[in-house]
Amino acid sequence: ISREEFRKIGKDTIEYIAEYHENIGKRRVVPAIEPGYLRDLMPHEAPKKPETFESVLEDFERLIMPGVTHWQHPRFHAYFPAGNSYPSLIANFLGDALGTVGFSWASCPAMTELELVVLHWYGKMIGLPPEFLPLTEGGRGGGVIQSCASECNFVSLLAARFEVMKELRKRFPFVEEGLLLSKLIAYCSKEAHSSVEKACMIGMVKLRILETDSRFRLRGETLRNAIQEDRNLGLIPFFVSTTLGTTSCCSFDVLSEIGPVATDNDIWLHVDAAYAGSGFICPENRHLLTGIEHAMSFNTNPNKWMLVNFDCSTMWVRDRFKLTQALVVDPLYLQHSWMEKSIDYRHWGIPLSRRFRALKLWFVIRMYGVEGLQKYIRNHIRLARKFETLLKADPIFEIVGDVQMGLGSEEANQQLLTRLNSSGRIHMVPASLNNRFVIRFCVCAEHATDRDITVAYDIISQTARVILHESVA
Ligand code: PLP
């Protein structure tokens, strides 16, 4: 299309988006379609001739929208928030317009430079120790944006594995590497995200999944005992992945206890705060971060709870050289004359090519300001507590776990959740806690209000009462 057409289409598209957001509440939250719905509505061959923007947009509304789950809907309470905001959308748009690819400093210097600055800002905003921050004078720490928390969990495991293997190779130069690898063992709690298990599976190391306490938290003593038992069996403990804000119920592993155990035993402590990490921009939540001074790596997703669109998963390491030593491969065609003085983010993760993701984090932080972001977080926490209060006052519900951030879990039966979701009026997802089926309720919409919470509560409690009534009848 011509530049002139782009000017017009661009404006029309912004108008379409604004209209969509304005009226999103009138739509069903989840679509009423079945797998394969699109196959029968679309041609099975790509068009040979160019089509107009109007015809594509018309089909977007007619064919795609009926299959969309509206994550920004005020009644969407499933999973975690999917970060979304106008500053972030605009930054994405600009980044895409530049069309740059930032695998090395030289491939687009501003991409690397801005990533360093925003990771320094954001790390400071959430209270990480200076050792982790990229611009700390003379420091070895560093920050990087990965595409997702699963990737952060995986690369931290790779770094830890490389580090322990390096030591083992020195200590046992004549023992076959495969044998050494077979002795390694990593730890996490049963509430850790499944990506930790996946990381160990791909990384070919054993994982021991530990029990939590009655508040779904991993405790230091549990880890200490497990390490001792495994050492007695001839295994080599090397990595523990802890979670601040677990997926099922937003519980917090007791980092203040686990940290010293990791340090005493010389194992790599990783902290996965994919959702809850953004909550630390409010100082009143930072007590949950105590013990972070023992961590080797930490991650949180601004694309979950800080209004930044997917993908933007931030990760910090205490020693960047321990991360990159596990990932450096350096062919001639990627080398450049600034390598001594600069950072090449291709050595910090799996992909080579990288989008300009720092831009959206920068736009969001600047256009909301730290205070605006704190206000947003505090509103969500306040509303989650309001929802908790409503349920506590209602004898047919039980709250499972503590409500500390924007998420709570209620025990309920499967029938209730199925009925709520199929009504199209509200969307939540379940979790299993100590083999109990619970429904998670997460405050997700950027501008969520008290009324949104009472409406959600009314829908849930009325539906639950109808089901109870039916079961008695
Ligand atoms: N870690 C935790 C604690 C999570 O809650 C999640 C997702 O909800 C993940 C990791 C995986 O996130 P991602 O989709 O960014 O890989």
mmCIF file of N, CA and C in Angstrom, residues 222-330:
data_model
loop_
_atom_site.group_PDB
_atom_site.id
_atom_site.type_symbol
_atom_site.label_atom_id
_atom_site.label_comp_id
_atom_site.label_asym_id
_atom_site.label_seq_id
_atom_site.Cartn_x
_atom_site.Cartn_y
_atom_site.Cartn_z
ATOM 1 N N THR A 222 12.786 -27.004 54.840
ATOM 2 C CA THR A 222 12.430 -28.048 53.863
ATOM 3 C C THR A 222 13.544 -28.191 52.839
ATOM 4 N N LEU A 223 14.046 -27.039 52.368
ATOM 5 C CA LEU A 223 15.120 -27.077 51.373
ATOM 6 C C LEU A 223 16.398 -27.653 51.995
ATOM 7 N N ARG A 224 16.721 -27.193 53.211
ATOM 8 C CA ARG A 224 17.953 -27.660 53.862
ATOM 9 C C ARG A 224 17.942 -29.193 54.025
ATOM 10 N N ASN A 225 16.813 -29.715 54.474
ATOM 11 C CA ASN A 225 16.722 -31.169 54.669
ATOM 12 C C ASN A 225 16.862 -31.921 53.349
ATOM 13 N N ALA A 226 16.228 -31.382 52.307
ATOM 14 C CA ALA A 226 16.275 -32.059 50.999
ATOM 15 C C ALA A 226 17.703 -32.087 50.472
ATOM 16 N N ILE A 227 18.405 -30.963 50.623
ATOM 17 C CA ILE A 227 19.790 -30.894 50.134
ATOM 18 C C ILE A 227 20.650 -31.938 50.871
ATOM 19 N N GLN A 228 20.454 -32.003 52.183
ATOM 20 C CA GLN A 228 21.237 -32.958 52.971
ATOM 21 C C GLN A 228 20.954 -34.395 52.533
ATOM 22 N N GLU A 229 19.673 -34.706 52.394
ATOM 23 C CA GLU A 229 19.300 -36.076 51.977
ATOM 24 C C GLU A 229 19.922 -36.410 50.627
ATOM 25 N N ASP A 230 19.851 -35.472 49.705
ATOM 26 C CA ASP A 230 20.350 -35.750 48.359
ATOM 27 C C ASP A 230 21.865 -35.862 48.334
ATOM 28 N N ARG A 231 22.521 -35.029 49.149
ATOM 29 C CA ARG A 231 23.996 -35.164 49.231
ATOM 30 C C ARG A 231 24.353 -36.557 49.749
ATOM 31 N N ASN A 232 23.577 -37.016 50.745
ATOM 32 C CA ASN A 232 23.841 -38.356 51.294
ATOM 33 C C ASN A 232 23.688 -39.440 50.233
ATOM 34 N N LEU A 233 22.855 -39.164 49.240
ATOM 35 C CA LEU A 233 22.651 -40.147 48.164
ATOM 36 C C LEU A 233 23.683 -40.002 47.051
ATOM 37 N N GLY A 234 24.602 -39.033 47.210
ATOM 38 C CA GLY A 234 25.649 -38.846 46.192
ATOM 39 C C GLY A 234 25.245 -37.885 45.091
ATOM 40 N N LEU A 235 24.141 -37.183 45.276
ATOM 41 C CA LEU A 235 23.720 -36.221 44.254
ATOM 42 C C LEU A 235 24.379 -34.856 44.508
ATOM 43 N N ILE A 236 24.290 -33.979 43.509
ATOM 44 C CA ILE A 236 24.935 -32.663 43.635
ATOM 45 C C ILE A 236 23.879 -31.558 43.489
ATOM 46 N N PRO A 237 23.363 -31.032 44.628
ATOM 47 C CA PRO A 237 22.399 -29.930 44.566
ATOM 48 C C PRO A 237 23.079 -28.691 43.993
ATOM 49 N N PHE A 238 22.406 -28.017 43.023
ATOM 50 C CA PHE A 238 23.077 -26.856 42.414
ATOM 51 C C PHE A 238 22.142 -25.674 42.154
ATOM 52 N N PHE A 239 20.824 -25.847 42.273
ATOM 53 C CA PHE A 239 19.914 -24.778 41.822
ATOM 54 C C PHE A 239 18.595 -24.874 42.579
ATOM 55 N N VAL A 240 18.095 -23.718 43.031
ATOM 56 C CA VAL A 240 16.728 -23.711 43.568
ATOM 57 C C VAL A 240 15.979 -22.555 42.922
ATOM 58 N N SER A 241 14.786 -22.870 42.421
ATOM 59 C CA SER A 241 13.941 -21.825 41.846
ATOM 60 C C SER A 241 12.810 -21.540 42.829
ATOM 61 N N THR A 242 12.781 -20.316 43.338
ATOM 62 C CA THR A 242 11.728 -19.954 44.289
ATOM 63 C C THR A 242 10.709 -19.073 43.578
ATOM 64 N N THR A 243 9.525 -18.980 44.161
ATOM 65 C CA THR A 243 8.483 -18.180 43.529
ATOM 66 C C THR A 243 7.957 -17.132 44.490
ATOM 67 N N LEU A 244 7.936 -15.897 44.030
ATOM 68 C CA LEU A 244 7.252 -14.840 44.769
ATOM 69 C C LEU A 244 5.982 -14.542 43.982
ATOM 70 N N GLY A 245 4.853 -15.030 44.485
ATOM 71 C CA GLY A 245 3.588 -14.875 43.756
ATOM 72 C C GLY A 245 3.330 -16.097 42.887
ATOM 73 N N THR A 246 2.928 -17.205 43.533
ATOM 74 C CA THR A 246 2.750 -18.444 42.763
ATOM 75 C C THR A 246 1.511 -18.351 41.869
ATOM 76 N N THR A 247 1.507 -19.171 40.855
ATOM 77 C CA THR A 247 0.468 -19.093 39.832
ATOM 78 C C THR A 247 -0.906 -19.477 40.382
ATOM 79 N N SER A 248 -0.961 -20.489 41.221
ATOM 80 C CA SER A 248 -2.262 -20.960 41.696
ATOM 81 C C SER A 248 -2.900 -20.017 42.702
ATOM 82 N N CYS A 249 -2.096 -19.484 43.649
ATOM 83 C CA CYS A 249 -2.736 -18.731 44.732
ATOM 84 C C CYS A 249 -1.939 -17.528 45.191
ATOM 85 N N CYS A 250 -0.896 -17.165 44.434
ATOM 86 C CA CYS A 250 -0.084 -15.989 44.767
ATOM 87 C C CYS A 250 0.517 -16.071 46.184
ATOM 88 N N SER A 251 1.040 -17.250 46.514
ATOM 89 C CA SER A 251 1.767 -17.367 47.779
ATOM 90 C C SER A 251 3.229 -16.984 47.532
ATOM 91 N N PHE A 252 3.946 -16.719 48.636
ATOM 92 C CA PHE A 252 5.335 -16.248 48.527
ATOM 93 C C PHE A 252 6.265 -17.177 49.292
ATOM 94 N N ASP A 253 7.179 -17.821 48.566
ATOM 95 C CA ASP A 253 8.187 -18.646 49.248
ATOM 96 C C ASP A 253 8.953 -17.762 50.230
ATOM 97 N N VAL A 254 9.389 -18.350 51.344
ATOM 98 C CA VAL A 254 10.012 -17.531 52.392
ATOM 99 C C VAL A 254 11.499 -17.329 52.053
ATOM 100 N N LEU A 255 11.725 -16.305 51.264
ATOM 101 C CA LEU A 255 13.062 -16.027 50.738
ATOM 102 C C LEU A 255 14.065 -15.744 51.854
ATOM 103 N N SER A 256 13.586 -15.135 52.940
ATOM 104 C CA SER A 256 14.504 -14.792 54.036
ATOM 105 C C SER A 256 15.080 -16.061 54.676
ATOM 106 N N GLU A 257 14.359 -17.182 54.587
ATOM 107 C CA GLU A 257 14.888 -18.455 55.111
ATOM 108 C C GLU A 257 15.662 -19.217 54.029
ATOM 109 N N ILE A 258 15.114 -19.177 52.814
ATOM 110 C CA ILE A 258 15.717 -19.974 51.730
ATOM 111 C C ILE A 258 17.067 -19.392 51.311
ATOM 112 N N GLY A 259 17.144 -18.038 51.308
ATOM 113 C CA GLY A 259 18.374 -17.374 50.870
ATOM 114 C C GLY A 259 19.609 -17.891 51.592
ATOM 115 N N PRO A 260 19.630 -17.844 52.950
ATOM 116 C CA PRO A 260 20.814 -18.336 53.666
ATOM 117 C C PRO A 260 21.100 -19.819 53.391
ATOM 118 N N VAL A 261 20.048 -20.625 53.191
ATOM 119 C CA VAL A 261 20.281 -22.052 52.903
ATOM 120 C C VAL A 261 21.002 -22.184 51.558
ATOM 121 N N ALA A 262 20.574 -21.388 50.579
ATOM 122 C CA ALA A 262 21.216 -21.436 49.259
ATOM 123 C C ALA A 262 22.677 -21.003 49.381
ATOM 124 N N THR A 263 22.910 -19.933 50.136
ATOM 125 C CA THR A 263 24.287 -19.433 50.275
ATOM 126 C C THR A 263 25.156 -20.459 51.013
ATOM 127 N N ASP A 264 24.638 -20.993 52.128
ATOM 128 C CA ASP A 264 25.421 -21.979 52.908
ATOM 129 C C ASP A 264 25.814 -23.176 52.050
ATOM 130 N N ASN A 265 24.913 -23.540 51.125
ATOM 131 C CA ASN A 265 25.150 -24.751 50.338
ATOM 132 C C ASN A 265 25.722 -24.463 48.956
ATOM 133 N N ASP A 266 26.000 -23.187 48.709
ATOM 134 C CA ASP A 266 26.603 -22.773 47.446
ATOM 135 C C ASP A 266 25.772 -23.230 46.242
ATOM 136 N N ILE A 267 24.467 -23.008 46.329
ATOM 137 C CA ILE A 267 23.640 -23.335 45.166
ATOM 138 C C ILE A 267 23.011 -22.044 44.619
ATOM 139 N N TRP A 268 22.733 -22.050 43.337
ATOM 140 C CA TRP A 268 22.214 -20.874 42.620
ATOM 141 C C TRP A 268 20.756 -20.653 43.035
ATOM 142 N N LEU A 269 20.486 -19.463 43.565
ATOM 143 C CA LEU A 269 19.108 -19.137 43.950
ATOM 144 C C LEU A 269 18.477 -18.262 42.875
ATOM 145 N N HIS A 270 17.425 -18.795 42.262
ATOM 146 C CA HIS A 270 16.678 -18.001 41.279
ATOM 147 C C HIS A 270 15.337 -17.617 41.897
ATOM 148 N N VAL A 271 14.891 -16.391 41.614
ATOM 149 C CA VAL A 271 13.612 -15.926 42.145
ATOM 150 C C VAL A 271 12.702 -15.573 40.980
ATOM 151 N N ASP A 272 11.588 -16.318 40.885
ATOM 152 C CA ASP A 272 10.619 -16.086 39.814
ATOM 153 C C ASP A 272 9.447 -15.306 40.411
ATOM 154 N N ALA A 273 9.362 -14.027 40.013
ATOM 155 C CA ALA A 273 8.264 -13.189 40.505
ATOM 156 C C ALA A 273 7.479 -12.679 39.290
ATOM 157 N N ALA A 274 7.155 -13.626 38.401
ATOM 158 C CA ALA A 274 6.586 -13.266 37.090
ATOM 159 C C ALA A 274 5.442 -12.261 37.224
ATOM 160 N N TYR A 275 4.474 -12.566 38.074
ATOM 161 C CA TYR A 275 3.334 -11.656 38.254
ATOM 162 C C TYR A 275 3.603 -10.642 39.364
ATOM 163 N N ALA A 276 3.941 -11.137 40.546
ATOM 164 C CA ALA A 276 3.939 -10.272 41.737
ATOM 165 C C ALA A 276 5.091 -9.282 41.796
ATOM 166 N N GLY A 277 6.127 -9.502 40.988
ATOM 167 C CA GLY A 277 7.298 -8.625 41.052
ATOM 168 C C GLY A 277 6.951 -7.157 40.886
ATOM 169 N N SER A 278 5.999 -6.872 40.010
ATOM 170 C CA SER A 278 5.625 -5.463 39.791
ATOM 171 C C SER A 278 5.020 -4.861 41.059
ATOM 172 N N GLY A 279 4.466 -5.718 41.917
ATOM 173 C CA GLY A 279 3.889 -5.239 43.179
ATOM 174 C C GLY A 279 4.938 -4.600 44.081
ATOM 175 N N PHE A 280 6.218 -4.922 43.846
ATOM 176 C CA PHE A 280 7.277 -4.369 44.695
ATOM 177 C C PHE A 280 7.583 -2.906 44.375
ATOM 178 N N ILE A 281 6.948 -2.356 43.342
ATOM 179 C CA ILE A 281 7.147 -0.909 43.148
ATOM 180 C C ILE A 281 6.463 -0.137 44.284
ATOM 181 N N CYS A 282 5.629 -0.815 45.061
ATOM 182 C CA CYS A 282 5.051 -0.199 46.263
ATOM 183 C C CYS A 282 5.874 -0.689 47.460
ATOM 184 N N PRO A 283 6.555 0.230 48.145
ATOM 185 C CA PRO A 283 7.475 -0.197 49.222
ATOM 186 C C PRO A 283 6.799 -1.066 50.277
ATOM 187 N N GLU A 284 5.500 -0.874 50.515
ATOM 188 C CA GLU A 284 4.826 -1.641 51.568
ATOM 189 C C GLU A 284 4.787 -3.154 51.265
ATOM 190 N N ASN A 285 5.069 -3.549 50.014
ATOM 191 C CA ASN A 285 5.065 -4.983 49.684
ATOM 192 C C ASN A 285 6.459 -5.609 49.727
ATOM 193 N N ARG A 286 7.471 -4.765 49.921
ATOM 194 C CA ARG A 286 8.847 -5.263 49.740
ATOM 195 C C ARG A 286 9.329 -6.177 50.852
ATOM 196 N N HIS A 287 8.577 -6.269 51.952
ATOM 197 C CA HIS A 287 8.998 -7.205 53.007
ATOM 198 C C HIS A 287 9.041 -8.625 52.447
ATOM 199 N N LEU A 288 8.259 -8.886 51.396
ATOM 200 C CA LEU A 288 8.235 -10.226 50.790
ATOM 201 C C LEU A 288 9.500 -10.522 49.986
ATOM 202 N N LEU A 289 10.284 -9.482 49.780
ATOM 203 C CA LEU A 289 11.509 -9.599 48.986
ATOM 204 C C LEU A 289 12.744 -9.818 49.881
ATOM 205 N N THR A 290 12.536 -9.802 51.187
ATOM 206 C CA THR A 290 13.678 -9.966 52.093
ATOM 207 C C THR A 290 14.366 -11.302 51.821
ATOM 208 N N GLY A 291 15.683 -11.236 51.653
ATOM 209 C CA GLY A 291 16.438 -12.455 51.312
ATOM 210 C C GLY A 291 16.956 -12.375 49.888
ATOM 211 N N ILE A 292 16.487 -11.379 49.131
ATOM 212 C CA ILE A 292 16.889 -11.235 47.733
ATOM 213 C C ILE A 292 18.394 -11.066 47.609
ATOM 214 N N GLU A 293 19.021 -10.576 48.698
ATOM 215 C CA GLU A 293 20.473 -10.378 48.651
ATOM 216 C C GLU A 293 21.232 -11.697 48.469
ATOM 217 N N HIS A 294 20.531 -12.828 48.644
ATOM 218 C CA HIS A 294 21.182 -14.125 48.422
ATOM 219 C C HIS A 294 20.988 -14.634 46.992
ATOM 220 N N ALA A 295 20.123 -13.962 46.217
ATOM 221 C CA ALA A 295 19.757 -14.501 44.897
ATOM 222 C C ALA A 295 20.834 -14.253 43.855
ATOM 223 N N MET A 296 20.887 -15.162 42.890
ATOM 224 C CA MET A 296 21.788 -14.981 41.748
ATOM 225 C C MET A 296 21.020 -14.395 40.571
ATOM 226 N N SER A 297 19.706 -14.678 40.501
ATOM 227 C CA SER A 297 18.917 -14.168 39.372
ATOM 228 C C SER A 297 17.473 -13.960 39.806
ATOM 229 N N PHE A 298 16.814 -13.051 39.112
ATOM 230 C CA PHE A 298 15.450 -12.636 39.488
ATOM 231 C C PHE A 298 14.709 -12.270 38.204
ATOM 232 N N ASN A 299 13.424 -12.642 38.132
ATOM 233 C CA ASN A 299 12.656 -12.191 36.954
ATOM 234 C C ASN A 299 11.243 -11.762 37.329
ATOM 235 N N THR A 300 10.743 -10.808 36.579
ATOM 236 C CA THR A 300 9.330 -10.418 36.682
ATOM 237 C C THR A 300 8.854 -9.908 35.322
ATOM 238 N N ASN A 301 7.561 -10.037 35.075
ATOM 239 C CA ASN A 301 7.013 -9.673 33.762
ATOM 240 C C ASN A 301 6.224 -8.364 33.817
ATOM 241 N N PRO A 302 6.778 -7.256 33.366
ATOM 242 C CA PRO A 302 5.952 -6.050 33.219
ATOM 243 C C PRO A 302 4.770 -6.295 32.283
ATOM 244 N N ASN A 303 4.888 -7.326 31.432
ATOM 245 C CA ASN A 303 3.752 -7.626 30.551
ATOM 246 C C ASN A 303 2.623 -8.363 31.273
ATOM 247 N N LYS A 304 2.815 -8.628 32.556
ATOM 248 C CA LYS A 304 1.695 -9.146 33.324
ATOM 249 C C LYS A 304 1.066 -7.983 34.087
ATOM 250 N N TRP A 305 1.786 -7.425 35.069
ATOM 251 C CA TRP A 305 1.123 -6.519 36.002
ATOM 252 C C TRP A 305 1.702 -5.115 35.968
ATOM 253 N N MET A 306 2.226 -4.705 34.803
ATOM 254 C CA MET A 306 2.698 -3.321 34.783
ATOM 255 C C MET A 306 2.387 -2.644 33.454
ATOM 256 N N LEU A 307 1.255 -3.044 32.868
ATOM 257 C CA LEU A 307 0.673 -2.289 31.756
ATOM 258 C C LEU A 307 1.510 -2.286 30.483
ATOM 259 N N VAL A 308 2.495 -3.178 30.409
ATOM 260 C CA VAL A 308 3.322 -3.283 29.202
ATOM 261 C C VAL A 308 2.814 -4.482 28.396
ATOM 262 N N ASN A 309 2.632 -4.273 27.095
ATOM 263 C CA ASN A 309 2.110 -5.377 26.283
ATOM 264 C C ASN A 309 3.132 -6.509 26.153
ATOM 265 N N PHE A 310 2.597 -7.714 26.040
ATOM 266 C CA PHE A 310 3.457 -8.870 25.771
ATOM 267 C C PHE A 310 4.246 -8.570 24.489
ATOM 268 N N ASP A 311 5.566 -8.880 24.385
ATOM 269 C CA ASP A 311 6.313 -9.607 25.360
ATOM 270 C C ASP A 311 7.335 -8.709 26.037
ATOM 271 N N CYS A 312 7.441 -8.848 27.359
ATOM 272 C CA CYS A 312 8.411 -8.040 28.099
ATOM 273 C C CYS A 312 8.627 -8.688 29.467
ATOM 274 N N SER A 313 9.593 -9.595 29.519
ATOM 275 C CA SER A 313 9.889 -10.293 30.761
ATOM 276 C C SER A 313 11.293 -9.879 31.193
ATOM 277 N N THR A 314 11.363 -9.158 32.309
ATOM 278 C CA THR A 314 12.646 -8.592 32.712
ATOM 279 C C THR A 314 13.382 -9.537 33.662
ATOM 280 N N MET A 315 14.673 -9.604 33.461
ATOM 281 C CA MET A 315 15.485 -10.539 34.263
ATOM 282 C C MET A 315 16.780 -9.841 34.667
ATOM 283 N N TRP A 316 17.172 -10.036 35.909
ATOM 284 C CA TRP A 316 18.436 -9.460 36.385
ATOM 285 C C TRP A 316 19.320 -10.585 36.922
ATOM 286 N N VAL A 317 20.625 -10.386 36.782
ATOM 287 C CA VAL A 317 21.574 -11.344 37.357
ATOM 288 C C VAL A 317 22.604 -10.596 38.189
ATOM 289 N N ARG A 318 23.057 -11.262 39.225
ATOM 290 C CA ARG A 318 24.068 -10.659 40.100
ATOM 291 C C ARG A 318 25.413 -10.580 39.373
ATOM 292 N N ASP A 319 25.665 -11.596 38.516
ATOM 293 C CA ASP A 319 26.947 -11.642 37.802
ATOM 294 C C ASP A 319 26.665 -11.979 36.341
ATOM 295 N N ARG A 320 26.730 -10.944 35.490
ATOM 296 C CA ARG A 320 26.332 -11.157 34.095
ATOM 297 C C ARG A 320 27.268 -12.130 33.372
ATOM 298 N N PHE A 321 28.507 -12.204 33.845
ATOM 299 C CA PHE A 321 29.456 -13.095 33.167
ATOM 300 C C PHE A 321 29.089 -14.562 33.409
ATOM 301 N N LYS A 322 28.442 -14.820 34.552
ATOM 302 C CA LYS A 322 28.019 -16.211 34.825
ATOM 303 C C LYS A 322 26.854 -16.611 33.938
ATOM 304 N N LEU A 323 26.095 -15.600 33.497
ATOM 305 C CA LEU A 323 25.000 -15.913 32.557
ATOM 306 C C LEU A 323 25.572 -16.094 31.153
ATOM 307 N N THR A 324 26.376 -15.128 30.717
ATOM 308 C CA THR A 324 26.803 -15.164 29.311
ATOM 309 C C THR A 324 27.790 -16.302 29.031
ATOM 310 N N GLN A 325 28.559 -16.722 30.046
ATOM 311 C CA GLN A 325 29.518 -17.807 29.769
ATOM 312 C C GLN A 325 28.780 -19.079 29.320
ATOM 313 N N ALA A 326 27.509 -19.176 29.737
ATOM 314 C CA ALA A 326 26.736 -20.371 29.373
ATOM 315 C C ALA A 326 26.130 -20.247 27.978
ATOM 316 N N LEU A 327 26.185 -19.047 27.386
ATOM 317 C CA LEU A 327 25.393 -18.821 26.168
ATOM 318 C C LEU A 327 26.177 -18.222 24.999
ATOM 319 N N VAL A 328 27.461 -17.953 25.202
ATOM 320 C CA VAL A 328 28.224 -17.289 24.121
ATOM 321 C C VAL A 328 28.601 -18.265 23.005
ATOM 322 N N VAL A 329 28.199 -17.890 21.801
ATOM 323 C CA VAL A 329 28.693 -18.535 20.583
ATOM 324 C C VAL A 329 28.960 -17.356 19.654
ATOM 325 N N ASP A 330 30.132 -17.288 19.069
ATOM 326 C CA ASP A 330 30.513 -16.012 18.469
ATOM 327 C C ASP A 330 31.041 -16.116 17.036
#
